[in-house]
Amino acid sequence: MTEHLRTEVAIIGGGIVGGSAALFLRKRGIDVTLLETAVCGAKASGVNYGGVRRQGRAVDQLPLARRAHALWAELPALIGTDGEYVRAGHLKLARNEEDLALLEAYRAKTRGYGLNLEIIAGERFRQLYSWLGKGVIAGSLCPEDGHANPRLVSPAFGRAAARLGARVLENHRVTAVHHDGKEFVLRVGDALEIRARVLLNCAGAWGNEFARAFNEPVPEEAIHPLMMVTEPLPVFSDLSLGIQGGSIYARQVARGNVIIGGGRGISAGPDFAQPDFARPGRAAIPTLLAAVGRVMPALANAHVIRFWSGVEGNMPDHNPVLGPSGTTPGLFHAFGFSGAGFQIGPAVGEVLADLVTTGTSAIPIDTFGIARYATSTRTQVDQSHPAGTHEETT
């Protein structure tokens, strides 16, 4: 027997984006239902590195990042926990003069966005960060960037929305969705049918599959960041570290554990809704450990107590898909954050609430519109997935 439910706004995906959208919609009195295949924050939002940084983002993302920076400062009032959030600084490292020149160029083009980047080099750099390996020669410090515990922060947005009256349905896998000409119809197997005036696609790595259901596929791929954490060590830094050009990133928490990310995990098959879909993979681990030892020699003999990976949606230009659908009025997309959605997630949720209630956003988001892929992918729609039906889930 199928249960029928009607809501003003349905949200697919209970990560930090979907949860914050539900929260901001409830703050405006909007009836909202959030559907999550597993539990809120169980996928990318809850298993990521935990960096809360503006430094290193594309300039187009900085207005969103600036608004998110203000929202992170209000975290306890917003979601009922500080999420172990600290503004201890984000230091991006240079390994050579070319890296340093790129850091200086980035500082020049981001002036005016409030990052207040400081380039530190030479003897002062060595004195301040004596625990770094000699393979790094300088760094760019963003003093008010920081880090947080994603396992605390991400699910808290969904719970905060529920406290304000949002209908949060965990362990509800959306198996089909279409628009019948009047409203959106979502199916959760044979158990539940939901009708909604507005639909938010916040499905992360599954976002393309829901976009495809409305005839606007995009070239999103799933990525699986490789993470590890050491045993508790004497505290030597509260910074969040990155390296110009990528490779590894690391932060030490107050308990002394060092969380380290770099490289990619592996997938076990095409159905990454399965709980054990993404795994660390033995091939990448030695490379990550060797790289960590070069950057932070103090960790060379530390015990790693856990490895893990997750599932994130990645776009070719590393910018998210954010904004109204190009084919279906009332549908809004917010997915494909390419491993960098944690910091801007709360601002994205607020933007979605703006779009639903006013039709516009004060923060510029045109760069992220799904139309940028329209000509290259819409003609490639797999006819086995006709518009209005969908067999994937989040």
CSV table of C-alpha atoms in Angstrom, one decimal:
chain,number,residue,atom,x,y,z
A,1,MET,CA,0.0,0.0,0.0
A,2,THR,CA,1.4,3.4,-1.0
A,3,GLU,CA,1.4,6.3,1.4
A,4,HIS,CA,0.8,9.7,-0.2
A,5,LEU,CA,2.3,12.9,1.0
A,6,ARG,CA,2.1,16.5,-0.2
A,7,THR,CA,4.8,19.2,0.5
A,8,GLU,CA,5.6,22.6,-0.8
A,9,VAL,CA,9.3,21.8,-1.3
A,10,ALA,CA,10.9,18.4,-1.7
A,11,ILE,CA,14.7,18.1,-1.3
A,12,ILE,CA,16.6,15.1,-2.6
A,13,GLY,CA,19.9,14.7,-0.6
A,14,GLY,CA,20.5,15.2,3.1
A,15,GLY,CA,24.1,16.5,3.0
A,16,ILE,CA,25.2,19.9,4.2
A,17,VAL,CA,23.6,21.5,1.1
A,18,GLY,CA,20.2,19.8,1.4
A,19,GLY,CA,20.2,20.1,5.2
A,20,SER,CA,21.0,23.8,5.1
A,21,ALA,CA,18.4,24.5,2.4
A,22,ALA,CA,15.8,22.7,4.6
A,23,LEU,CA,16.9,24.8,7.6
A,24,PHE,CA,16.7,28.1,5.8
A,25,LEU,CA,13.3,27.3,4.2
A,26,ARG,CA,11.9,26.4,7.6
A,27,LYS,CA,13.1,29.7,9.0
A,28,ARG,CA,10.9,31.3,6.4
A,29,GLY,CA,7.9,29.1,7.3
A,30,ILE,CA,8.0,27.0,4.1
A,31,ASP,CA,6.7,23.4,4.3
A,32,VAL,CA,9.6,21.2,3.3
A,33,THR,CA,10.4,17.5,3.1
A,34,LEU,CA,14.0,16.2,3.0
A,35,LEU,CA,14.7,12.8,1.6
A,36,GLU,CA,18.0,11.0,2.2
A,37,THR,CA,18.9,7.4,1.1
A,38,ALA,CA,20.9,6.7,4.1
A,39,VAL,CA,21.3,9.2,7.1
A,40,CYS,CA,21.9,12.9,6.8
A,41,GLY,CA,25.6,13.6,6.2
A,42,ALA,CA,26.5,10.0,5.5
A,43,LYS,CA,28.1,10.6,2.1
A,44,ALA,CA,30.4,13.4,1.0
A,45,SER,CA,29.4,16.0,3.6
A,46,GLY,CA,30.2,13.8,6.6
A,47,VAL,CA,33.3,11.9,5.5
A,48,ASN,CA,35.4,14.7,3.9
A,49,TYR,CA,38.6,16.2,5.3
A,50,GLY,CA,36.8,19.0,7.1
A,51,GLY,CA,38.5,22.0,5.6
A,52,VAL,CA,36.6,25.3,6.0
A,53,ARG,CA,38.7,27.4,3.6
A,54,ARG,CA,38.2,30.2,1.2
A,55,GLN,CA,41.8,30.3,0.0
A,56,GLY,CA,42.4,28.3,-3.2
A,57,ARG,CA,38.8,28.7,-4.5
A,58,ALA,CA,38.0,30.0,-7.9
A,59,VAL,CA,37.3,33.7,-7.8
A,60,ASP,CA,33.8,33.0,-9.0
A,61,GLN,CA,33.1,31.1,-5.8
A,62,LEU,CA,34.4,33.7,-3.4
A,63,PRO,CA,31.1,35.6,-3.0
A,64,LEU,CA,29.5,32.3,-1.9
A,65,ALA,CA,32.5,31.6,0.3
A,66,ARG,CA,32.4,35.0,1.9
A,67,ARG,CA,28.7,34.6,2.9
A,68,ALA,CA,29.5,31.1,4.1
A,69,HIS,CA,32.3,32.5,6.3
A,70,ALA,CA,29.8,34.7,8.1
A,71,LEU,CA,27.4,31.7,8.6
A,72,TRP,CA,30.1,29.5,10.0
A,73,ALA,CA,30.7,32.2,12.6
A,74,GLU,CA,27.1,31.6,13.7
A,75,LEU,CA,27.3,27.9,13.8
A,76,PRO,CA,26.2,27.1,17.4
A,77,ALA,CA,23.1,29.4,17.1
A,78,LEU,CA,22.4,28.0,13.6
A,79,ILE,CA,22.6,24.2,14.2
A,80,GLY,CA,23.1,23.8,18.0
A,81,THR,CA,26.8,22.7,17.9
A,82,ASP,CA,30.2,24.3,17.3
A,83,GLY,CA,31.2,21.2,15.3
A,84,GLU,CA,34.8,21.6,16.6
A,85,TYR,CA,35.1,24.5,14.1
A,86,VAL,CA,38.2,26.6,14.6
A,87,ARG,CA,39.5,29.6,12.7
A,88,ALA,CA,43.1,28.7,13.1
A,89,GLY,CA,44.2,29.6,9.6
A,90,HIS,CA,44.8,27.9,6.3
A,91,LEU,CA,48.4,27.7,5.1
A,92,LYS,CA,49.0,26.8,1.5
A,93,LEU,CA,52.6,25.7,0.9
A,94,ALA,CA,55.0,26.4,-1.9
A,95,ARG,CA,57.6,23.8,-2.8
A,96,ASN,CA,59.5,26.0,-5.2
A,97,GLU,CA,59.7,29.5,-6.7
A,98,GLU,CA,57.1,28.6,-9.3
A,99,ASP,CA,54.6,27.6,-6.6
A,100,LEU,CA,55.4,30.8,-4.7
A,101,ALA,CA,54.7,32.9,-7.8
A,102,LEU,CA,51.3,31.2,-8.2
A,103,LEU,CA,50.5,31.9,-4.6
A,104,GLU,CA,51.4,35.6,-5.0
A,105,ALA,CA,49.3,35.8,-8.2
A,106,TYR,CA,46.3,34.3,-6.4
A,107,ARG,CA,46.7,36.8,-3.6
A,108,ALA,CA,46.6,39.6,-6.2
A,109,LYS,CA,43.5,38.5,-7.9
A,110,THR,CA,41.5,37.8,-4.7
A,111,ARG,CA,42.1,41.2,-3.1
A,112,GLY,CA,38.8,42.7,-2.0
A,113,TYR,CA,37.2,39.4,-1.0
A,114,GLY,CA,38.3,39.6,2.6
A,115,LEU,CA,40.8,36.7,2.6
A,116,ASN,CA,43.7,38.9,3.9
A,117,LEU,CA,46.3,36.5,2.5
A,118,GLU,CA,49.8,36.9,3.8
A,119,ILE,CA,52.8,35.4,2.0
A,120,ILE,CA,55.4,34.2,4.4
A,121,ALA,CA,58.8,33.1,3.2
A,122,GLY,CA,62.5,32.9,4.1
A,123,GLU,CA,63.8,32.8,7.6
A,124,ARG,CA,60.5,33.9,9.1
A,125,PHE,CA,58.7,31.0,7.5
A,126,ARG,CA,61.3,28.6,8.8
A,127,GLN,CA,61.0,30.0,12.3
A,128,LEU,CA,57.2,29.9,12.4
A,129,TYR,CA,56.9,26.5,10.9
A,130,SER,CA,60.0,24.6,12.0
A,131,TRP,CA,58.0,21.4,12.0
A,132,LEU,CA,57.6,21.4,8.2
A,133,GLY,CA,60.1,19.6,6.0
A,134,LYS,CA,62.8,21.4,4.1
A,135,GLY,CA,61.0,20.6,0.8
A,136,VAL,CA,58.7,23.5,1.4
A,137,ILE,CA,60.0,27.1,1.1
A,138,ALA,CA,57.1,29.4,1.8
A,139,GLY,CA,53.4,29.6,2.4
A,140,SER,CA,50.3,31.8,1.9
A,141,LEU,CA,48.3,32.2,5.2
A,142,CYS,CA,44.6,32.9,5.2
A,143,PRO,CA,44.3,33.7,8.9
A,144,GLU,CA,40.5,33.3,9.4
A,145,ASP,CA,40.1,30.1,7.4
A,146,GLY,CA,40.0,26.9,9.5
A,147,HIS,CA,38.6,23.4,9.9
A,148,ALA,CA,35.8,21.5,11.5
A,149,ASN,CA,34.5,18.0,12.2
A,150,PRO,CA,32.3,17.1,9.2
A,151,ARG,CA,30.7,14.2,11.1
A,152,LEU,CA,29.3,16.6,13.7
A,153,VAL,CA,28.5,19.6,11.4
A,154,SER,CA,26.8,18.0,8.3
A,155,PRO,CA,24.1,15.9,10.0
A,156,ALA,CA,23.4,18.8,12.4
A,157,PHE,CA,21.9,20.9,9.6
A,158,GLY,CA,19.3,18.2,8.9
A,159,ARG,CA,18.5,17.8,12.6
A,160,ALA,CA,18.2,21.6,13.1
A,161,ALA,CA,15.8,21.7,10.2
A,162,ALA,CA,13.8,18.9,11.8
A,163,ARG,CA,13.6,20.9,15.0
A,164,LEU,CA,12.0,23.7,13.1
A,165,GLY,CA,9.4,21.4,11.6
A,166,ALA,CA,11.0,20.0,8.4
A,167,ARG,CA,10.0,16.5,7.5
A,168,VAL,CA,13.3,14.7,7.4
A,169,LEU,CA,13.0,11.2,5.9
A,170,GLU,CA,16.2,9.2,6.3
A,171,ASN,CA,16.6,5.8,4.8
A,172,HIS,CA,14.2,6.9,2.0
A,173,ARG,CA,15.7,6.2,-1.4
A,174,VAL,CA,14.0,8.1,-4.2
A,175,THR,CA,13.6,5.6,-7.0
A,176,ALA,CA,11.7,7.7,-9.6
A,177,VAL,CA,10.9,11.4,-10.1
A,178,HIS,CA,9.0,13.3,-12.8
A,179,HIS,CA,6.9,16.4,-13.3
A,180,ASP,CA,3.3,15.6,-14.3
A,181,GLY,CA,2.6,19.1,-15.7
A,182,LYS,CA,1.4,20.5,-12.4
A,183,GLU,CA,3.8,19.3,-9.8
A,184,PHE,CA,6.7,17.1,-9.1
A,185,VAL,CA,6.0,13.4,-8.2
A,186,LEU,CA,8.7,11.5,-6.3
A,187,ARG,CA,8.5,7.8,-5.6
A,188,VAL,CA,10.2,5.9,-2.8
A,189,GLY,CA,9.7,2.4,-4.1
A,190,ASP,CA,6.1,1.3,-3.6
A,191,ALA,CA,6.0,2.7,-0.1
A,192,LEU,CA,5.6,6.4,-0.6
A,193,GLU,CA,4.6,9.0,-3.2
A,194,ILE,CA,5.4,12.6,-2.6
A,195,ARG,CA,4.0,15.5,-4.6
A,196,ALA,CA,5.7,18.9,-4.4
A,197,ARG,CA,5.5,22.3,-6.1
A,198,VAL,CA,9.3,22.8,-5.9
A,199,LEU,CA,12.1,20.3,-6.1
A,200,LEU,CA,15.7,20.8,-5.0
A,201,ASN,CA,18.3,18.4,-6.5
A,202,CYS,CA,21.0,18.3,-3.8
A,203,ALA,CA,21.9,14.7,-4.6
A,204,GLY,CA,25.7,15.1,-4.6
A,205,ALA,CA,27.4,12.5,-6.8
A,206,TRP,CA,23.9,11.3,-7.8
A,207,GLY,CA,22.9,14.8,-9.0
A,208,ASN,CA,23.5,14.2,-12.6
A,209,GLU,CA,21.1,11.2,-12.6
A,210,PHE,CA,18.3,13.4,-11.3
A,211,ALA,CA,19.2,16.1,-13.8
A,212,ARG,CA,19.1,13.5,-16.5
A,213,ALA,CA,15.5,12.7,-15.5
A,214,PHE,CA,14.6,16.2,-16.6
A,215,ASN,CA,16.6,16.1,-19.9
A,216,GLU,CA,19.6,18.1,-18.8
A,217,PRO,CA,22.5,15.7,-18.1
A,218,VAL,CA,25.9,17.0,-17.2
A,219,PRO,CA,29.4,15.4,-17.2
A,220,GLU,CA,29.5,14.7,-13.5
A,221,GLU,CA,31.8,11.9,-12.3
A,222,ALA,CA,32.1,10.3,-8.9
A,223,ILE,CA,35.4,10.8,-7.0
A,224,HIS,CA,36.6,9.1,-3.9
A,225,PRO,CA,39.1,11.1,-1.8
A,226,LEU,CA,41.5,9.1,0.3
A,227,MET,CA,41.7,10.0,4.0
A,228,MET,CA,43.5,8.8,7.0
A,229,VAL,CA,43.9,9.8,10.7
A,230,THR,CA,46.9,9.2,13.0
A,231,GLU,CA,47.0,8.3,16.6
A,232,PRO,CA,47.0,11.3,19.0
A,233,LEU,CA,50.3,13.1,18.9
A,234,PRO,CA,51.8,16.0,20.8
A,235,VAL,CA,50.1,19.1,19.4
A,236,PHE,CA,52.4,21.0,17.0
A,237,SER,CA,49.9,23.0,14.9
A,238,ASP,CA,46.2,24.0,14.7
A,239,LEU,CA,46.5,25.1,11.1
A,240,SER,CA,44.9,23.5,8.1
A,241,LEU,CA,47.6,22.8,5.5
A,242,GLY,CA,47.4,22.5,1.8
A,243,ILE,CA,50.0,22.5,-1.0
A,244,GLN,CA,49.9,24.6,-4.1
A,245,GLY,CA,48.9,22.3,-6.9
A,246,GLY,CA,47.4,19.7,-4.6
A,247,SER,CA,48.7,16.3,-3.5
A,248,ILE,CA,48.1,16.4,0.3
A,249,TYR,CA,46.3,18.4,2.9
A,250,ALA,CA,46.4,17.9,6.7
A,251,ARG,CA,45.1,19.3,10.0
A,252,GLN,CA,45.7,18.5,13.6
A,253,VAL,CA,42.7,18.5,16.0
A,254,ALA,CA,42.8,19.5,19.7
A,255,ARG,CA,43.0,15.8,20.7
A,256,GLY,CA,46.3,15.5,18.8
A,257,ASN,CA,45.1,13.3,15.9
A,258,VAL,CA,46.2,14.5,12.5
A,259,ILE,CA,43.7,14.1,9.7
A,260,ILE,CA,45.4,13.8,6.3
A,261,GLY,CA,43.9,13.6,2.8
A,262,GLY,CA,45.4,13.1,-0.6
A,263,GLY,CA,45.0,10.9,-3.7
A,264,ARG,CA,42.0,8.8,-4.5
A,265,GLY,CA,40.3,5.7,-3.0
A,266,ILE,CA,38.6,3.0,-5.1
A,267,SER,CA,35.1,2.0,-6.0
A,268,ALA,CA,33.7,-1.5,-5.8
A,269,GLY,CA,31.2,-1.2,-8.6
A,270,PRO,CA,28.7,1.1,-10.3
A,271,ASP,CA,26.1,1.2,-7.5
A,272,PHE,CA,27.8,3.7,-5.2
A,273,ALA,CA,24.6,3.8,-3.0
A,274,GLN,CA,26.0,0.7,-1.4
A,275,PRO,CA,27.6,1.5,2.0
A,276,ASP,CA,31.0,0.0,1.2
A,277,PHE,CA,31.2,1.3,-2.3
A,278,ALA,CA,34.2,3.6,-1.7
A,279,ARG,CA,37.3,2.2,0.0
A,280,PRO,CA,40.8,3.4,0.5
A,281,GLY,CA,42.6,1.0,-1.8
A,282,ARG,CA,46.1,-0.3,-1.0
A,283,ALA,CA,47.8,1.1,-4.1
A,284,ALA,CA,47.5,4.8,-3.1
A,285,ILE,CA,48.2,4.5,0.6
A,286,PRO,CA,52.1,4.2,0.4
A,287,THR,CA,52.2,7.2,-1.9
A,288,LEU,CA,50.2,9.3,0.6
A,289,LEU,CA,52.2,8.1,3.5
A,290,ALA,CA,55.5,9.0,1.8
A,291,ALA,CA,54.2,12.4,0.8
A,292,VAL,CA,53.2,13.2,4.4
A,293,GLY,CA,56.6,12.2,5.7
A,294,ARG,CA,58.3,14.7,3.4
A,295,VAL,CA,56.0,17.6,4.3
A,296,MET,CA,55.8,16.8,8.0
A,297,PRO,CA,58.8,14.7,9.2
A,298,ALA,CA,57.3,14.4,12.6
A,299,LEU,CA,54.6,12.1,11.2
A,300,ALA,CA,57.1,9.8,9.5
A,301,ASN,CA,56.7,7.2,12.3
A,302,ALA,CA,53.2,8.0,13.5
A,303,HIS,CA,50.6,5.2,13.6
A,304,VAL,CA,47.7,5.6,11.3
A,305,ILE,CA,44.6,4.3,13.1
A,306,ARG,CA,42.1,4.5,10.3
A,307,PHE,CA,41.8,5.0,6.5
A,308,TRP,CA,38.5,5.8,4.8
A,309,SER,CA,37.0,7.2,1.6
A,310,GLY,CA,33.7,8.6,0.4
A,311,VAL,CA,31.7,9.6,-2.7
A,312,GLU,CA,31.7,13.1,-4.1
A,313,GLY,CA,30.4,14.6,-7.3
A,314,ASN,CA,33.1,16.2,-9.5
A,315,MET,CA,32.6,18.5,-12.5
A,316,PRO,CA,35.1,19.1,-15.3
A,317,ASP,CA,35.6,22.8,-14.4
A,318,HIS,CA,35.5,22.0,-10.6
A,319,ASN,CA,32.6,24.4,-10.1
A,320,PRO,CA,29.2,23.2,-8.8
A,321,VAL,CA,26.0,23.1,-10.7
A,322,LEU,CA,23.9,25.6,-8.9
A,323,GLY,CA,20.7,27.4,-9.9
A,324,PRO,CA,17.4,26.9,-11.7
A,325,SER,CA,16.8,24.1,-14.2
A,326,GLY,CA,16.9,25.0,-17.8
A,327,THR,CA,14.0,22.7,-18.7
A,328,THR,CA,11.7,22.5,-15.8
A,329,PRO,CA,10.3,25.5,-13.8
A,330,GLY,CA,10.3,24.9,-10.1
A,331,LEU,CA,13.4,22.6,-10.2
A,332,PHE,CA,16.7,23.9,-8.7
A,333,HIS,CA,20.0,22.1,-8.8
A,334,ALA,CA,22.9,22.2,-6.3
A,335,PHE,CA,25.4,19.4,-6.8
A,336,GLY,CA,28.8,18.6,-8.2
A,337,PHE,CA,30.8,20.5,-5.6
A,338,SER,CA,34.0,18.7,-6.7
A,339,GLY,CA,35.4,18.0,-3.2
A,340,ALA,CA,35.0,21.6,-2.1
A,341,GLY,CA,31.4,22.0,-0.9
A,342,PHE,CA,31.8,21.8,2.9
A,343,GLN,CA,32.7,25.4,3.4
A,344,ILE,CA,30.2,26.9,1.0
A,345,GLY,CA,27.5,24.4,1.8
A,346,PRO,CA,25.5,26.7,4.3
A,347,ALA,CA,25.6,29.6,1.9
A,348,VAL,CA,24.4,27.4,-1.0
A,349,GLY,CA,21.5,26.3,1.2
A,350,GLU,CA,20.6,29.9,1.9
A,351,VAL,CA,20.8,30.7,-1.8
A,352,LEU,CA,18.4,27.9,-2.6
A,353,ALA,CA,16.0,29.2,0.0
A,354,ASP,CA,16.3,32.6,-1.7
A,355,LEU,CA,15.6,31.1,-5.2
A,356,VAL,CA,12.5,29.2,-3.9
A,357,THR,CA,11.0,32.2,-2.0
A,358,THR,CA,12.0,35.2,-4.2
A,359,GLY,CA,13.2,33.7,-7.5
A,360,THR,CA,16.6,35.5,-7.3
A,361,SER,CA,19.8,35.4,-5.3
A,362,ALA,CA,21.8,38.4,-4.2
A,363,ILE,CA,25.0,36.3,-4.6
A,364,PRO,CA,26.0,35.9,-8.2
A,365,ILE,CA,25.6,32.3,-9.3
A,366,ASP,CA,25.3,32.6,-13.1
A,367,THR,CA,28.7,31.0,-13.6
A,368,PHE,CA,27.4,27.8,-12.0
A,369,GLY,CA,24.3,27.4,-14.2
A,370,ILE,CA,23.5,24.0,-15.7
A,371,ALA,CA,23.1,25.7,-19.1
A,372,ARG,CA,26.9,25.8,-19.4
A,373,TYR,CA,26.7,22.1,-20.3
A,374,ALA,CA,23.5,22.2,-22.3
A,375,THR,CA,24.8,22.1,-25.8
A,376,SER,CA,27.5,19.5,-25.1
A,377,THR,CA,25.4,16.9,-23.2
A,378,ARG,CA,21.7,17.3,-23.8
A,379,THR,CA,22.0,15.6,-27.2
A,380,GLN,CA,23.7,12.7,-25.5
A,381,VAL,CA,20.8,11.7,-23.3
A,382,ASP,CA,20.6,8.0,-23.0
A,383,GLN,CA,17.2,7.1,-24.4
A,384,SER,CA,17.0,4.3,-21.9
A,385,HIS,CA,16.4,7.1,-19.3
A,386,PRO,CA,13.6,9.1,-20.9
A,387,ALA,CA,12.7,12.5,-19.3
A,388,GLY,CA,10.5,12.1,-16.3
A,389,THR,CA,11.8,8.7,-15.1
A,390,HIS,CA,14.8,7.9,-13.0
A,391,GLU,CA,16.2,4.7,-11.5
A,392,GLU,CA,19.1,6.1,-9.5
A,393,THR,CA,18.9,7.5,-6.0
A,394,THR,CA,20.7,9.4,-3.3
